[in-house]
mmCIF file of C-alpha atoms in Angstrom:
data_model
loop_
_atom_site.group_PDB
_atom_site.id
_atom_site.type_symbol
_atom_site.label_atom_id
_atom_site.label_comp_id
_atom_site.label_asym_id
_atom_site.label_seq_id
_atom_site.Cartn_x
_atom_site.Cartn_y
_atom_site.Cartn_z
ATOM 1 C CA MET V 1 94.439 116.380 105.218
ATOM 2 C CA SER V 2 92.587 116.534 101.930
ATOM 3 C CA ASN V 3 93.656 119.132 99.387
ATOM 4 C CA ALA V 4 93.996 119.810 95.696
ATOM 5 C CA ARG V 5 96.976 119.669 93.366
ATOM 6 C CA LEU V 6 97.257 121.238 89.919
ATOM 7 C CA LEU V 7 98.019 119.005 86.968
ATOM 8 C CA SER V 8 101.110 121.126 86.292
ATOM 9 C CA VAL V 9 102.339 120.401 89.828
ATOM 10 C CA LEU V 10 101.736 116.673 89.409
ATOM 11 C CA ILE V 11 103.781 116.721 86.213
ATOM 12 C CA ALA V 12 106.634 118.449 88.051
ATOM 13 C CA ASP V 13 106.360 115.950 90.934
ATOM 14 C CA VAL V 14 106.601 113.031 88.498
ATOM 15 C CA ARG V 15 109.624 114.535 86.764
ATOM 16 C CA GLU V 16 111.381 115.065 90.081
ATOM 17 C CA ALA V 17 110.576 111.583 91.412
ATOM 18 C CA ALA V 18 111.666 109.918 88.149
ATOM 19 C CA ASP V 19 114.708 112.175 87.726
ATOM 20 C CA ILE V 20 113.596 113.317 84.254
ATOM 21 C CA GLU V 21 113.333 117.081 84.806
ATOM 22 C CA GLY V 22 115.115 117.989 81.572
ATOM 23 C CA LEU V 23 114.068 115.043 79.398
ATOM 24 C CA THR V 24 111.130 116.723 77.659
ATOM 25 C CA ASP V 25 111.964 115.153 74.288
ATOM 26 C CA ARG V 26 111.857 111.566 75.519
ATOM 27 C CA HIS V 27 109.165 112.233 78.148
ATOM 28 C CA PRO V 28 107.021 115.145 76.907
ATOM 29 C CA ASP V 29 104.291 116.630 79.082
ATOM 30 C CA ALA V 30 101.628 115.178 76.785
ATOM 31 C CA THR V 31 102.796 111.633 77.574
ATOM 32 C CA LEU V 32 102.962 112.278 81.322
ATOM 33 C CA ILE V 33 99.462 113.808 81.216
ATOM 34 C CA LYS V 34 98.150 110.703 79.445
ATOM 35 C CA TRP V 35 99.699 108.440 82.095
ATOM 36 C CA ILE V 36 98.459 110.613 84.974
ATOM 37 C CA ASN V 37 94.907 110.324 83.657
ATOM 38 C CA LEU V 38 95.217 106.564 83.138
ATOM 39 C CA GLU V 39 96.549 105.976 86.640
ATOM 40 C CA TRP V 40 94.029 108.337 88.267
ATOM 41 C CA ARG V 41 91.228 106.414 86.550
ATOM 42 C CA ARG V 42 92.735 103.191 87.879
ATOM 43 C CA PHE V 43 93.121 104.660 91.363
ATOM 44 C CA ARG V 44 89.447 105.731 91.584
ATOM 45 C CA THR V 45 88.368 102.177 90.833
ATOM 46 C CA LYS V 46 90.814 100.696 93.340
ATOM 47 C CA VAL V 47 89.688 102.859 96.260
ATOM 48 C CA VAL V 48 86.005 102.215 95.537
ATOM 49 C CA HIS V 49 86.666 98.472 95.466
ATOM 50 C CA VAL V 50 88.173 98.591 98.958
ATOM 51 C CA GLY V 51 85.179 100.531 100.265
ATOM 52 C CA MET V 52 86.070 104.210 99.952
ATOM 53 C CA PRO V 53 82.833 106.211 100.422
ATOM 54 C CA GLY V 54 82.065 109.418 98.602
ATOM 55 C CA MET V 55 83.342 108.404 95.162
ATOM 56 C CA THR V 56 80.046 107.066 93.793
ATOM 57 C CA ILE V 57 77.031 109.131 92.738
ATOM 58 C CA PRO V 58 73.320 108.247 92.437
ATOM 59 C CA THR V 59 71.275 108.223 89.273
ATOM 60 C CA THR V 60 68.206 110.400 88.927
ATOM 61 C CA ILE V 61 65.269 108.876 90.802
ATOM 62 C CA ALA V 62 63.030 106.919 88.418
ATOM 63 C CA ALA V 63 60.136 104.463 88.534
ATOM 64 C CA LEU V 64 60.780 100.735 88.315
ATOM 65 C CA PRO V 65 59.132 98.811 85.476
ATOM 66 C CA THR V 66 56.009 96.873 86.387
ATOM 67 C CA THR V 67 56.559 93.874 84.098
ATOM 68 C CA PRO V 68 59.439 91.409 83.695
ATOM 69 C CA PRO V 69 61.643 91.582 80.564
ATOM 70 C CA VAL V 70 60.204 88.218 79.493
ATOM 71 C CA ALA V 71 56.890 86.801 80.680
ATOM 72 C CA THR V 72 58.517 83.677 82.136
ATOM 73 C CA GLU V 73 61.104 85.576 84.193
ATOM 74 C CA ARG V 74 60.692 86.314 87.902
ATOM 75 C CA TYR V 75 62.551 89.625 88.055
ATOM 76 C CA ILE V 76 62.374 93.162 86.696
ATOM 77 C CA GLU V 77 65.119 94.834 84.744
ATOM 78 C CA VAL V 78 66.618 98.347 84.616
ATOM 79 C CA ASN V 79 69.368 99.898 82.505
ATOM 80 C CA TRP V 80 72.999 100.096 83.547
ATOM 81 C CA PRO V 81 73.702 103.803 84.214
ATOM 82 C CA ASP V 82 75.107 105.703 81.274
ATOM 83 C CA GLY V 83 78.829 106.374 81.731
ATOM 84 C CA ALA V 84 79.179 104.068 84.727
ATOM 85 C CA VAL V 85 82.518 102.355 85.336
ATOM 86 C CA GLY V 86 80.908 100.114 87.939
ATOM 87 C CA VAL V 87 77.670 99.776 89.907
ATOM 88 C CA TYR V 88 77.961 99.586 93.695
ATOM 89 C CA GLY V 89 74.414 99.768 95.035
ATOM 90 C CA VAL V 90 70.713 99.883 94.214
ATOM 91 C CA ASP V 91 68.107 101.539 96.445
ATOM 92 C CA VAL V 92 64.320 101.199 96.291
ATOM 93 C CA LEU V 93 61.995 103.739 97.905
ATOM 94 C CA LEU V 94 59.464 102.014 100.155
ATOM 95 C CA GLY V 95 57.116 104.552 101.671
ATOM 96 C CA ASN V 96 59.460 107.347 102.712
ATOM 97 C CA LYS V 97 62.553 105.178 103.281
ATOM 98 C CA TRP V 98 65.316 104.220 100.887
ATOM 99 C CA ILE V 99 65.983 100.485 101.220
ATOM 100 C CA PRO V 100 69.329 99.243 99.869
ATOM 101 C CA LEU V 101 69.008 95.989 97.936
ATOM 102 C CA LYS V 102 71.496 93.212 98.560
ATOM 103 C CA PRO V 103 73.882 92.125 95.779
ATOM 104 C CA MET V 104 73.321 88.514 94.772
ATOM 105 C CA SER V 105 75.396 85.900 92.995
ATOM 106 C CA PHE V 106 74.678 84.656 89.490
ATOM 107 C CA ALA V 107 73.966 81.209 90.952
ATOM 108 C CA MET V 108 70.998 82.666 92.892
ATOM 109 C CA ARG V 109 69.145 83.784 89.747
ATOM 110 C CA SER V 110 66.998 80.621 89.656
ATOM 111 C CA ASP V 111 66.032 80.752 93.340
ATOM 112 C CA PHE V 112 62.909 82.753 92.498
ATOM 113 C CA GLN V 113 61.614 80.709 89.547
ATOM 114 C CA ASP V 114 59.173 78.704 91.663
ATOM 115 C CA ARG V 115 57.472 81.761 93.115
ATOM 116 C CA GLY V 116 54.084 82.174 91.513
ATOM 117 C CA ALA V 117 52.940 85.514 92.908
ATOM 118 C CA THR V 118 54.828 88.784 92.762
ATOM 119 C CA GLU V 119 56.536 90.132 95.874
ATOM 120 C CA SER V 120 55.815 93.406 97.613
ATOM 121 C CA ALA V 121 59.276 94.709 96.686
ATOM 122 C CA PRO V 122 62.565 93.463 95.219
ATOM 123 C CA ALA V 123 65.286 92.505 97.703
ATOM 124 C CA TYR V 124 68.348 91.693 95.557
ATOM 125 C CA TRP V 125 70.162 93.026 92.505
ATOM 126 C CA LEU V 126 72.408 91.385 89.935
ATOM 127 C CA PRO V 127 74.094 92.617 86.734
ATOM 128 C CA ILE V 128 72.434 90.679 83.923
ATOM 129 C CA THR V 129 74.509 92.103 81.068
ATOM 130 C CA LEU V 130 77.297 94.690 80.922
ATOM 131 C CA PRO V 131 77.333 97.537 78.401
ATOM 132 C CA SER V 132 78.639 96.392 75.021
ATOM 133 C CA GLU V 133 79.947 98.156 71.953
ATOM 134 C CA SER V 134 79.450 97.648 68.231
ATOM 135 C CA THR V 135 81.438 100.036 66.028
ATOM 136 C CA THR V 136 80.383 103.448 67.427
ATOM 137 C CA THR V 137 77.215 102.290 69.198
ATOM 138 C CA ILE V 138 77.077 101.450 72.900
ATOM 139 C CA THR V 139 74.288 99.183 74.107
ATOM 140 C CA ALA V 140 73.280 99.707 77.718
ATOM 141 C CA GLY V 141 73.752 96.827 80.109
ATOM 142 C CA LYS V 142 70.925 95.484 82.253
ATOM 143 C CA ILE V 143 70.526 95.061 86.001
ATOM 144 C CA GLY V 144 68.027 92.542 87.329
ATOM 145 C CA LEU V 145 66.092 93.174 90.536
ATOM 146 C CA PHE V 146 64.874 90.011 92.285
ATOM 147 C CA PRO V 147 62.267 88.767 93.010
ATOM 148 C CA LEU V 148 59.596 90.033 90.624
ATOM 149 C CA ALA V 149 57.760 93.040 92.063
ATOM 150 C CA THR V 150 55.238 95.011 90.008
ATOM 151 C CA GLY V 151 54.384 97.825 92.407
ATOM 152 C CA GLY V 152 56.181 100.498 90.371
ATOM 153 C CA PHE V 153 58.483 101.732 93.140
ATOM 154 C CA ASN V 154 61.030 104.478 92.677
ATOM 155 C CA TYR V 155 64.682 103.498 92.588
ATOM 156 C CA ARG V 156 68.193 104.875 92.207
ATOM 157 C CA ILE V 157 71.530 103.290 91.361
ATOM 158 C CA TRP V 158 74.862 104.211 92.944
ATOM 159 C CA TYR V 159 77.727 104.081 90.465
ATOM 160 C CA LEU V 160 81.255 105.274 89.769
ATOM 161 C CA PRO V 161 81.174 107.640 86.781
ATOM 162 C CA VAL V 162 83.767 107.342 84.047
ATOM 163 C CA TRP V 163 86.773 109.652 84.396
ATOM 164 C CA VAL V 164 87.032 112.245 81.620
ATOM 165 C CA ASP V 165 90.697 112.872 80.788
ATOM 166 C CA ILE V 166 92.117 116.227 81.862
ATOM 167 C CA THR V 167 94.662 118.061 79.705
ATOM 168 C CA ASP V 168 94.392 121.591 81.131
ATOM 169 C CA GLN V 169 97.422 121.969 83.387
ATOM 170 C CA THR V 170 95.571 124.478 85.592
ATOM 171 C CA TYR V 171 93.020 121.799 86.513
ATOM 172 C CA ALA V 172 93.056 120.939 90.227
ATOM 173 C CA PHE V 173 92.905 117.261 91.182
ATOM 174 C CA TYR V 174 91.190 116.834 94.550
ATOM 175 C CA GLY V 175 92.399 114.215 96.996
ATOM 176 C CA HIS V 176 94.626 113.312 99.912
ATOM 177 C CA ASP V 177 98.391 113.658 99.886
ATOM 178 C CA ILE V 178 98.849 109.885 100.046
ATOM 179 C CA TRP V 179 96.591 109.555 96.989
ATOM 180 C CA PHE V 180 98.902 111.843 95.049
ATOM 181 C CA SER V 181 101.928 109.928 96.326
ATOM 182 C CA TRP V 182 100.439 106.703 94.931
ATOM 183 C CA LEU V 183 99.638 108.409 91.624
ATOM 184 C CA ILE V 184 103.142 109.847 91.252
ATOM 185 C CA GLN V 185 104.807 106.486 91.886
ATOM 186 C CA ALA V 186 102.422 104.802 89.433
ATOM 187 C CA VAL V 187 103.510 107.191 86.683
ATOM 188 C CA VAL V 188 107.165 106.835 87.704
ATOM 189 C CA ARG V 189 106.767 103.103 87.089
ATOM 190 C CA ARG V 190 105.602 103.810 83.534
ATOM 191 C CA VAL V 191 108.558 106.124 82.985
ATOM 192 C CA ALA V 192 110.971 103.483 84.315
ATOM 193 C CA GLN V 193 109.464 100.799 82.082
ATOM 194 C CA LYS V 194 109.912 103.020 79.035
ATOM 195 C CA ASP V 195 113.530 103.688 80.051
ATOM 196 C CA ASP V 196 114.164 99.964 80.661
ATOM 197 C CA ASP V 197 114.741 100.715 84.358
ATOM 198 C CA ALA V 198 118.274 101.973 83.847
ATOM 199 C CA GLN V 199 118.647 103.147 87.477
ATOM 200 C CA ASN V 200 116.473 100.604 89.329
ATOM 201 C CA THR V 201 113.772 103.276 89.493
ATOM 202 C CA LEU V 202 111.048 100.741 88.778
ATOM 203 C CA GLU V 203 111.895 98.576 91.787
ATOM 204 C CA GLU V 204 111.881 101.550 94.142
ATOM 205 C CA ALA V 205 108.607 102.909 92.697
ATOM 206 C CA ILE V 206 106.930 99.521 93.202
ATOM 207 C CA ARG V 207 108.172 99.388 96.800
ATOM 208 C CA GLN V 208 106.908 102.874 97.594
ATOM 209 C CA GLN V 209 103.597 102.365 95.817
ATOM 210 C CA THR V 210 102.944 99.138 97.730
ATOM 211 C CA GLU V 211 103.699 100.856 101.024
ATOM 212 C CA ILE V 212 101.484 103.830 100.177
ATOM 213 C CA TRP V 213 98.595 101.593 99.089
ATOM 214 C CA ALA V 214 98.679 99.757 102.415
ATOM 215 C CA GLU V 215 98.326 103.116 104.156
ATOM 216 C CA ILE V 216 95.435 104.119 101.888
ATOM 217 C CA LYS V 217 93.592 100.857 102.585
ATOM 218 C CA GLN V 218 94.046 101.341 106.314
ATOM 219 C CA SER V 219 92.650 104.869 106.146
ATOM 220 C CA VAL V 220 89.609 103.623 104.205
ATOM 221 C CA GLN V 221 88.973 100.880 106.761
ATOM 222 C CA MET V 222 89.176 103.390 109.608
ATOM 223 C CA MET V 223 86.773 105.706 107.809
ATOM 224 C CA ASN V 224 84.274 102.898 107.219
ATOM 225 C CA ALA V 225 84.501 101.758 110.830
ATOM 226 C CA ALA V 226 83.151 105.140 111.953
ATOM 227 C CA GLU V 227 83.786 104.251 115.564
ATOM 228 C CA LEU V 228 84.670 106.597 118.384
ATOM 229 C CA ILE V 229 88.129 106.271 119.853
ATOM 230 C CA PRO V 230 87.605 104.616 123.245
ATOM 231 C CA ARG V 231 88.721 106.474 126.318
ATOM 232 C CA VAL V 232 91.588 104.850 128.154
ATOM 233 C CA ARG V 233 91.050 104.666 131.899
ATOM 234 C CA ARG V 234 94.095 105.317 133.969
ATOM 235 C CA ASN V 235 95.108 102.750 136.510
ATOM 236 C CA ARG V 236 94.450 104.415 139.855
ATOM 237 C CA ARG V 237 97.099 102.350 141.606
ATOM 238 C CA THR V 238 99.724 103.266 139.056
ATOM 239 C CA ARG V 239 98.787 106.950 139.161
ATOM 240 C CA GLY V 240 99.136 107.039 142.947
ATOM 241 C CA ARG V 241 102.411 105.200 142.929
ATOM 242 C CA TRP V 242 104.136 107.317 140.307
ATOM 243 C CA GLY V 243 102.388 110.582 141.053
ATOM 244 C CA SER V 244 101.088 110.994 137.486
#
């Protein structure tokens, strides 16, 4: 079942699992909090990559541009969402229906160069450039929508927002118990690496984390399947024979 766990409780869980309850000088709370945030950020990306729904959010609905970024190009271009760790879908509103565009490979970018007229609507999307930094300035990345369509449709982008580090120990992390188990073992691994794995803690943390991740992936696959559990028909002959 899904639940929430306070940051203070996660810290205590890590200390217990790593057997460092009293070692606050070598492993202060501030360090454990930093590692918990780092591993939680990593975990969010991992579960989205294997298809976990509900982690991404949509941008505000906006109008598509009606001209290509360069006159000779056969696509239109929109900005990478601000604060996005990754982009996982682009929808275009056609009439009263949201149509998801298909992701395309970089090799497909030239497939639309020979098309002279514009299309009724784009059908594919492709990251053209990722956000880049220069000193303190971040330049937005660009997403291309193919083929060129100048109808000015509305669109939205589904993305994973960046995780803002939590330091307040009363903050409640929301998730499943197996998520927290993965997180705890991930931080235990960092503790063991710092301690040079004096008690083979690292090996055991890796084993447990691998086992937990397999369970998480299976739960995501079952959720995405969204299929009813089939009814099992009893064998009439067997029921009559054994009286069950």
